mmCIF file of N, CA and C in Angstrom:
data_model
loop_
_atom_site.group_PDB
_atom_site.id
_atom_site.type_symbol
_atom_site.label_atom_id
_atom_site.label_comp_id
_atom_site.label_asym_id
_atom_site.label_seq_id
_atom_site.Cartn_x
_atom_site.Cartn_y
_atom_site.Cartn_z
ATOM 1 N N MET A 58 -10.656 -35.535 15.971
ATOM 2 C CA MET A 58 -10.362 -36.175 15.630
ATOM 3 C C MET A 58 -10.041 -37.976 15.647
ATOM 4 N N TYR A 59 -11.446 -38.677 14.838
ATOM 5 C CA TYR A 59 -11.114 -39.953 15.033
ATOM 6 C C TYR A 59 -10.879 -40.095 13.422
ATOM 7 N N ASP A 60 -10.470 -41.618 13.252
ATOM 8 C CA ASP A 60 -10.368 -42.259 11.413
ATOM 9 C C ASP A 60 -12.703 -41.958 12.213
ATOM 10 N N LYS A 61 -13.053 -42.508 10.725
ATOM 11 C CA LYS A 61 -14.443 -43.506 10.719
ATOM 12 C C LYS A 61 -13.979 -44.881 10.878
ATOM 13 N N ALA A 62 -15.701 -45.575 11.916
ATOM 14 C CA ALA A 62 -15.749 -46.759 12.069
ATOM 15 C C ALA A 62 -16.021 -46.977 10.479
ATOM 16 N N SER A 63 -15.883 -48.422 10.149
ATOM 17 C CA SER A 63 -16.717 -49.156 9.991
ATOM 18 C C SER A 63 -18.021 -49.362 9.469
ATOM 19 N N SER A 64 -18.531 -49.015 8.866
ATOM 20 C CA SER A 64 -20.453 -50.163 8.734
ATOM 21 C C SER A 64 -20.538 -50.910 7.632
ATOM 22 N N GLU A 65 -21.168 -52.249 7.823
ATOM 23 C CA GLU A 65 -22.124 -52.518 6.425
ATOM 24 C C GLU A 65 -23.065 -52.329 6.392
ATOM 25 N N LEU A 66 -24.341 -52.680 5.803
ATOM 26 C CA LEU A 66 -26.020 -52.169 6.123
ATOM 27 C C LEU A 66 -26.570 -54.582 5.653
ATOM 28 N N MET A 67 -26.431 -54.641 6.599
ATOM 29 C CA MET A 67 -27.195 -56.274 6.327
ATOM 30 C C MET A 67 -28.319 -56.120 5.838
ATOM 31 N N ILE A 68 -29.579 -55.254 6.681
ATOM 32 C CA ILE A 68 -30.578 -55.470 6.114
ATOM 33 C C ILE A 68 -31.918 -54.576 5.521
ATOM 34 N N ASP A 69 -32.494 -53.145 5.506
ATOM 35 C CA ASP A 69 -32.649 -52.038 5.210
ATOM 36 C C ASP A 69 -34.648 -52.669 4.527
ATOM 37 N N ASN A 70 -35.296 -52.674 5.124
ATOM 38 C CA ASN A 70 -37.158 -52.773 4.757
ATOM 39 C C ASN A 70 -37.302 -51.754 5.539
ATOM 40 N N ASN A 71 -38.631 -52.282 5.106
ATOM 41 C CA ASN A 71 -40.216 -51.454 6.106
ATOM 42 C C ASN A 71 -39.940 -51.766 7.390
ATOM 43 N N ASP A 72 -39.549 -52.319 8.595
ATOM 44 C CA ASP A 72 -39.331 -52.857 9.821
ATOM 45 C C ASP A 72 -38.357 -52.685 10.480
ATOM 46 N N VAL A 73 -37.389 -53.084 9.576
ATOM 47 C CA VAL A 73 -35.948 -53.069 10.814
ATOM 48 C C VAL A 73 -34.508 -52.091 9.333
ATOM 49 N N ARG A 74 -33.827 -51.678 9.937
ATOM 50 C CA ARG A 74 -32.121 -51.552 9.314
ATOM 51 C C ARG A 74 -31.543 -52.309 10.406
ATOM 52 N N ILE A 75 -30.470 -53.199 9.827
ATOM 53 C CA ILE A 75 -29.962 -53.583 10.453
ATOM 54 C C ILE A 75 -28.416 -53.369 10.395
ATOM 55 N N MET A 76 -27.362 -52.282 10.778
ATOM 56 C CA MET A 76 -25.833 -52.741 10.720
ATOM 57 C C MET A 76 -25.023 -53.085 10.768
ATOM 58 N N ILE A 77 -23.568 -53.857 10.753
ATOM 59 C CA ILE A 77 -22.397 -54.226 11.350
ATOM 60 C C ILE A 77 -21.990 -52.663 11.764
ATOM 61 N N TRP A 78 -21.169 -52.444 12.777
ATOM 62 C CA TRP A 78 -20.335 -51.330 12.700
ATOM 63 C C TRP A 78 -19.103 -51.883 12.965
ATOM 64 N N SER A 79 -17.894 -52.664 12.657
ATOM 65 C CA SER A 79 -17.059 -52.643 13.115
ATOM 66 C C SER A 79 -15.085 -50.792 12.882
ATOM 67 N N PHE A 80 -15.085 -51.231 14.550
ATOM 68 C CA PHE A 80 -14.337 -50.645 15.293
ATOM 69 C C PHE A 80 -12.267 -51.132 14.914
ATOM 70 N N GLU A 81 -11.500 -50.378 14.885
ATOM 71 C CA GLU A 81 -10.174 -50.320 15.201
ATOM 72 C C GLU A 81 -9.994 -49.814 16.150
ATOM 73 N N ALA A 82 -8.940 -49.497 16.312
ATOM 74 C CA ALA A 82 -8.420 -48.561 17.550
ATOM 75 C C ALA A 82 -8.891 -47.519 17.209
ATOM 76 N N ASN A 83 -9.190 -46.198 18.052
ATOM 77 C CA ASN A 83 -9.704 -44.739 17.499
ATOM 78 C C ASN A 83 -10.438 -44.490 16.225
ATOM 79 N N GLN A 84 -10.533 -45.286 16.704
ATOM 80 C CA GLN A 84 -12.611 -45.012 15.153
ATOM 81 C C GLN A 84 -13.473 -44.397 15.749
ATOM 82 N N SER A 85 -14.534 -44.102 15.066
ATOM 83 C CA SER A 85 -15.713 -43.556 15.469
ATOM 84 C C SER A 85 -16.566 -43.552 14.806
ATOM 85 N N THR A 86 -18.001 -43.459 14.765
ATOM 86 C CA THR A 86 -19.334 -43.695 14.455
ATOM 87 C C THR A 86 -19.226 -42.549 13.372
ATOM 88 N N GLY A 87 -18.891 -41.590 14.037
ATOM 89 C CA GLY A 87 -19.552 -40.867 14.211
ATOM 90 C C GLY A 87 -20.625 -39.704 14.100
ATOM 91 N N LEU A 88 -20.421 -38.539 14.201
ATOM 92 C CA LEU A 88 -21.852 -37.880 15.015
ATOM 93 C C LEU A 88 -22.689 -37.972 14.644
ATOM 94 N N HIS A 89 -23.977 -38.237 14.806
ATOM 95 C CA HIS A 89 -25.097 -38.700 14.617
ATOM 96 C C HIS A 89 -26.711 -39.248 15.036
ATOM 97 N N LYS A 90 -27.959 -39.009 15.039
ATOM 98 C CA LYS A 90 -28.890 -39.401 15.613
ATOM 99 C C LYS A 90 -29.741 -39.889 14.903
ATOM 100 N N HIS A 91 -29.960 -40.570 15.793
ATOM 101 C CA HIS A 91 -31.366 -42.606 15.596
ATOM 102 C C HIS A 91 -32.650 -41.776 15.902
ATOM 103 N N GLU A 92 -32.793 -41.583 14.351
ATOM 104 C CA GLU A 92 -34.492 -41.623 13.838
ATOM 105 C C GLU A 92 -35.820 -42.977 14.508
ATOM 106 N N TYR A 93 -35.199 -43.275 15.184
ATOM 107 C CA TYR A 93 -36.480 -45.187 15.480
ATOM 108 C C TYR A 93 -35.242 -45.086 16.141
ATOM 109 N N ASP A 94 -36.455 -46.148 17.601
ATOM 110 C CA ASP A 94 -35.808 -46.726 18.512
ATOM 111 C C ASP A 94 -34.468 -47.797 18.176
ATOM 112 N N TYR A 95 -33.622 -48.274 18.365
ATOM 113 C CA TYR A 95 -32.657 -49.284 17.979
ATOM 114 C C TYR A 95 -31.759 -49.560 19.290
ATOM 115 N N VAL A 96 -31.684 -51.167 19.121
ATOM 116 C CA VAL A 96 -31.120 -52.237 19.892
ATOM 117 C C VAL A 96 -29.606 -52.648 19.470
ATOM 118 N N VAL A 97 -28.503 -52.744 20.367
ATOM 119 C CA VAL A 97 -27.593 -53.395 20.457
ATOM 120 C C VAL A 97 -26.703 -54.632 20.302
ATOM 121 N N VAL A 98 -26.591 -55.685 19.487
ATOM 122 C CA VAL A 98 -25.580 -56.352 20.559
ATOM 123 C C VAL A 98 -24.256 -57.208 20.369
ATOM 124 N N PRO A 99 -23.021 -56.612 20.753
ATOM 125 C CA PRO A 99 -21.857 -56.215 20.692
ATOM 126 C C PRO A 99 -21.371 -57.484 20.802
ATOM 127 N N CYS A 100 -20.636 -57.694 19.859
ATOM 128 C CA CYS A 100 -20.117 -59.248 19.075
ATOM 129 C C CYS A 100 -19.046 -59.100 20.005
ATOM 130 N N LYS A 101 -18.595 -58.342 20.754
ATOM 131 C CA LYS A 101 -17.276 -58.739 22.133
ATOM 132 C C LYS A 101 -17.635 -58.143 22.571
ATOM 133 N N THR A 102 -16.033 -58.561 24.079
ATOM 134 C CA THR A 102 -16.826 -57.973 24.789
ATOM 135 C C THR A 102 -15.677 -56.379 24.454
ATOM 136 N N GLY A 103 -16.320 -55.254 25.667
ATOM 137 C CA GLY A 103 -15.279 -54.157 25.552
ATOM 138 C C GLY A 103 -16.114 -53.367 25.645
ATOM 139 N N GLN A 104 -15.019 -51.456 25.558
ATOM 140 C CA GLN A 104 -14.693 -50.066 26.363
ATOM 141 C C GLN A 104 -15.441 -49.699 25.024
ATOM 142 N N LEU A 105 -16.790 -48.814 25.295
ATOM 143 C CA LEU A 105 -17.026 -47.860 24.346
ATOM 144 C C LEU A 105 -17.699 -46.149 24.439
ATOM 145 N N ASN A 106 -16.320 -45.304 23.588
ATOM 146 C CA ASN A 106 -17.108 -44.409 24.549
ATOM 147 C C ASN A 106 -17.638 -43.523 24.352
ATOM 148 N N ILE A 107 -18.840 -42.961 24.672
ATOM 149 C CA ILE A 107 -19.893 -42.804 24.115
ATOM 150 C C ILE A 107 -20.152 -40.698 24.784
ATOM 151 N N ILE A 108 -20.158 -40.511 23.679
ATOM 152 C CA ILE A 108 -19.994 -38.365 23.431
ATOM 153 C C ILE A 108 -21.553 -37.883 22.766
ATOM 154 N N THR A 109 -21.685 -36.885 23.097
ATOM 155 C CA THR A 109 -22.861 -36.049 23.746
ATOM 156 C C THR A 109 -22.791 -34.889 23.290
ATOM 157 N N ASP A 110 -23.813 -33.739 23.774
ATOM 158 C CA ASP A 110 -22.914 -32.202 23.524
ATOM 159 C C ASP A 110 -22.495 -32.053 25.245
ATOM 160 N N ASN A 111 -23.629 -32.983 25.666
ATOM 161 C CA ASN A 111 -23.428 -32.622 27.391
ATOM 162 C C ASN A 111 -22.362 -34.007 28.389
ATOM 163 N N GLU A 112 -22.675 -34.709 28.138
ATOM 164 C CA GLU A 112 -20.949 -35.794 28.719
ATOM 165 C C GLU A 112 -20.192 -36.251 27.440
ATOM 166 N N ASN A 113 -19.548 -37.009 28.135
ATOM 167 C CA ASN A 113 -18.345 -38.431 28.011
ATOM 168 C C ASN A 113 -18.691 -39.703 28.755
ATOM 169 N N ILE A 114 -19.377 -40.290 28.122
ATOM 170 C CA ILE A 114 -20.288 -41.815 29.213
ATOM 171 C C ILE A 114 -18.526 -42.502 28.548
ATOM 172 N N THR A 115 -18.064 -43.687 29.830
ATOM 173 C CA THR A 115 -17.802 -44.881 28.762
ATOM 174 C C THR A 115 -18.777 -45.849 29.214
ATOM 175 N N SER A 116 -18.979 -46.651 27.903
ATOM 176 C CA SER A 116 -20.054 -48.103 28.306
ATOM 177 C C SER A 116 -19.734 -49.214 27.612
ATOM 178 N N ASP A 117 -19.556 -50.084 29.026
ATOM 179 C CA ASP A 117 -19.038 -51.237 29.231
ATOM 180 C C ASP A 117 -19.812 -52.823 28.001
ATOM 181 N N LEU A 118 -19.795 -52.903 27.163
ATOM 182 C CA LEU A 118 -20.092 -54.074 26.603
ATOM 183 C C LEU A 118 -19.472 -55.521 26.661
ATOM 184 N N VAL A 119 -20.437 -56.094 26.585
ATOM 185 C CA VAL A 119 -20.080 -57.620 27.188
ATOM 186 C C VAL A 119 -21.181 -58.187 26.104
ATOM 187 N N ILE A 120 -20.272 -59.382 25.457
ATOM 188 C CA ILE A 120 -20.609 -59.758 24.161
ATOM 189 C C ILE A 120 -22.076 -60.616 24.091
ATOM 190 N N HIS A 121 -23.104 -60.481 23.484
ATOM 191 C CA HIS A 121 -24.081 -61.259 22.797
ATOM 192 C C HIS A 121 -25.158 -60.557 24.458
ATOM 193 N N GLN A 122 -25.197 -59.364 24.978
ATOM 194 C CA GLN A 122 -25.898 -59.241 25.607
ATOM 195 C C GLN A 122 -25.895 -57.761 25.813
ATOM 196 N N PRO A 123 -27.488 -57.886 24.611
ATOM 197 C CA PRO A 123 -27.980 -56.283 24.062
ATOM 198 C C PRO A 123 -28.638 -55.203 25.270
ATOM 199 N N TYR A 124 -28.472 -54.315 23.784
ATOM 200 C CA TYR A 124 -29.118 -53.242 25.243
ATOM 201 C C TYR A 124 -30.408 -52.237 24.110
ATOM 202 N N HIS A 125 -31.358 -51.878 24.481
ATOM 203 C CA HIS A 125 -31.857 -50.824 24.346
ATOM 204 C C HIS A 125 -32.236 -48.915 23.938
ATOM 205 N N ARG A 126 -31.845 -48.792 23.374
ATOM 206 C CA ARG A 126 -32.403 -47.199 23.492
ATOM 207 C C ARG A 126 -33.767 -46.376 23.082
ATOM 208 N N LYS A 127 -33.746 -45.386 23.027
ATOM 209 C CA LYS A 127 -34.770 -44.311 22.583
ATOM 210 C C LYS A 127 -34.799 -44.056 20.903
ATOM 211 N N LYS A 128 -35.183 -43.660 20.149
ATOM 212 C CA LYS A 128 -35.514 -42.919 19.157
ATOM 213 C C LYS A 128 -34.738 -41.178 19.998
ATOM 214 N N GLY A 129 -33.792 -40.725 18.319
ATOM 215 C CA GLY A 129 -33.822 -39.321 19.272
ATOM 216 C C GLY A 129 -32.397 -39.314 20.053
ATOM 217 N N VAL A 130 -31.589 -39.865 20.291
ATOM 218 C CA VAL A 130 -30.579 -39.971 20.993
ATOM 219 C C VAL A 130 -29.416 -39.244 20.129
ATOM 220 N N GLU A 131 -29.006 -38.318 20.513
ATOM 221 C CA GLU A 131 -27.524 -37.852 19.021
ATOM 222 C C GLU A 131 -25.966 -37.652 19.989
ATOM 223 N N HIS A 132 -25.435 -38.436 19.338
ATOM 224 C CA HIS A 132 -24.329 -38.952 20.165
ATOM 225 C C HIS A 132 -23.113 -39.067 18.926
ATOM 226 N N GLU A 133 -21.739 -39.523 19.104
ATOM 227 C CA GLU A 133 -20.706 -40.327 18.313
ATOM 228 C C GLU A 133 -20.494 -41.204 19.641
ATOM 229 N N VAL A 134 -20.111 -42.604 18.583
ATOM 230 C CA VAL A 134 -19.509 -43.501 19.716
ATOM 231 C C VAL A 134 -17.902 -43.566 19.111
ATOM 232 N N VAL A 135 -17.553 -43.903 20.442
ATOM 233 C CA VAL A 135 -15.844 -43.921 19.626
ATOM 234 C C VAL A 135 -15.266 -45.501 19.743
ATOM 235 N N TYR A 136 -14.815 -46.276 19.541
ATOM 236 C CA TYR A 136 -13.842 -47.627 20.275
ATOM 237 C C TYR A 136 -11.775 -47.169 20.374
ATOM 238 N N ASN A 137 -11.330 -46.815 21.898
ATOM 239 C CA ASN A 137 -10.199 -46.168 22.206
ATOM 240 C C ASN A 137 -9.666 -47.497 21.793
ATOM 241 N N GLY A 138 -9.671 -48.671 22.198
ATOM 242 C CA GLY A 138 -8.539 -49.771 22.307
ATOM 243 C C GLY A 138 -8.335 -50.180 22.383
ATOM 244 N N ASP A 139 -7.170 -51.060 22.453
ATOM 245 C CA ASP A 139 -6.131 -51.631 21.297
ATOM 246 C C ASP A 139 -6.418 -52.640 20.248
ATOM 247 N N SER A 140 -7.415 -53.669 20.355
ATOM 248 C CA SER A 140 -7.348 -54.368 19.557
ATOM 249 C C SER A 140 -9.605 -53.852 18.686
ATOM 250 N N PHE A 141 -10.213 -55.165 18.035
ATOM 251 C CA PHE A 141 -11.235 -55.165 17.476
ATOM 252 C C PHE A 141 -12.210 -55.351 18.014
ATOM 253 N N MET A 142 -12.713 -53.955 17.969
ATOM 254 C CA MET A 142 -14.610 -54.630 18.394
ATOM 255 C C MET A 142 -15.444 -53.907 17.076
ATOM 256 N N GLU A 143 -17.002 -54.626 17.494
ATOM 257 C CA GLU A 143 -17.818 -55.019 16.355
ATOM 258 C C GLU A 143 -18.765 -55.148 17.500
ATOM 259 N N PHE A 144 -20.407 -55.051 17.540
ATOM 260 C CA PHE A 144 -21.160 -54.339 17.552
ATOM 261 C C PHE A 144 -22.271 -54.421 15.827
ATOM 262 N N ILE A 145 -23.976 -55.545 16.099
ATOM 263 C CA ILE A 145 -24.943 -55.091 15.877
ATOM 264 C C ILE A 145 -25.398 -54.081 15.910
ATOM 265 N N GLU A 146 -25.929 -53.014 14.854
ATOM 266 C CA GLU A 146 -27.100 -52.626 15.550
ATOM 267 C C GLU A 146 -28.953 -52.602 14.794
ATOM 268 N N ILE A 147 -29.624 -52.949 15.707
ATOM 269 C CA ILE A 147 -30.752 -53.398 15.218
ATOM 270 C C ILE A 147 -31.320 -51.829 15.262
ATOM 271 N N GLU A 148 -32.193 -51.255 14.024
ATOM 272 C CA GLU A 148 -33.617 -49.790 14.291
ATOM 273 C C GLU A 148 -34.326 -50.451 13.965
ATOM 274 N N ILE A 149 -35.433 -50.506 14.816
ATOM 275 C CA ILE A 149 -36.877 -51.181 14.506
ATOM 276 C C ILE A 149 -38.046 -49.625 13.969
ATOM 277 N N LYS A 150 -38.167 -49.620 13.012
ATOM 278 C CA LYS A 150 -38.894 -48.351 11.699
ATOM 279 C C LYS A 150 -40.588 -48.741 12.533
ATOM 280 N N SER A 151 -40.685 -49.977 12.766
ATOM 281 C CA SER A 151 -42.634 -49.953 12.621
ATOM 282 C C SER A 151 -42.586 -50.528 14.609
#
């Protein structure tokens, strides 16, 4: 079990939902399923562990290099690093 990472809702309207996620060592988003396609923009270079029912993947994030995923993804995102980690998540509603 991990401590909960902090998140802050930045924008939530008919088109997008934008959150900033902030992690200390050994914190997690908790298990969640994405309702919408989304883009993640790392604010720092680092590694996250992506845990699904079937696997545990290490994801290398590079500052300001976004990636896109389709809706329906269900996972838990865990940060096991030594210092602070942060990314912006943009969910595309329309």
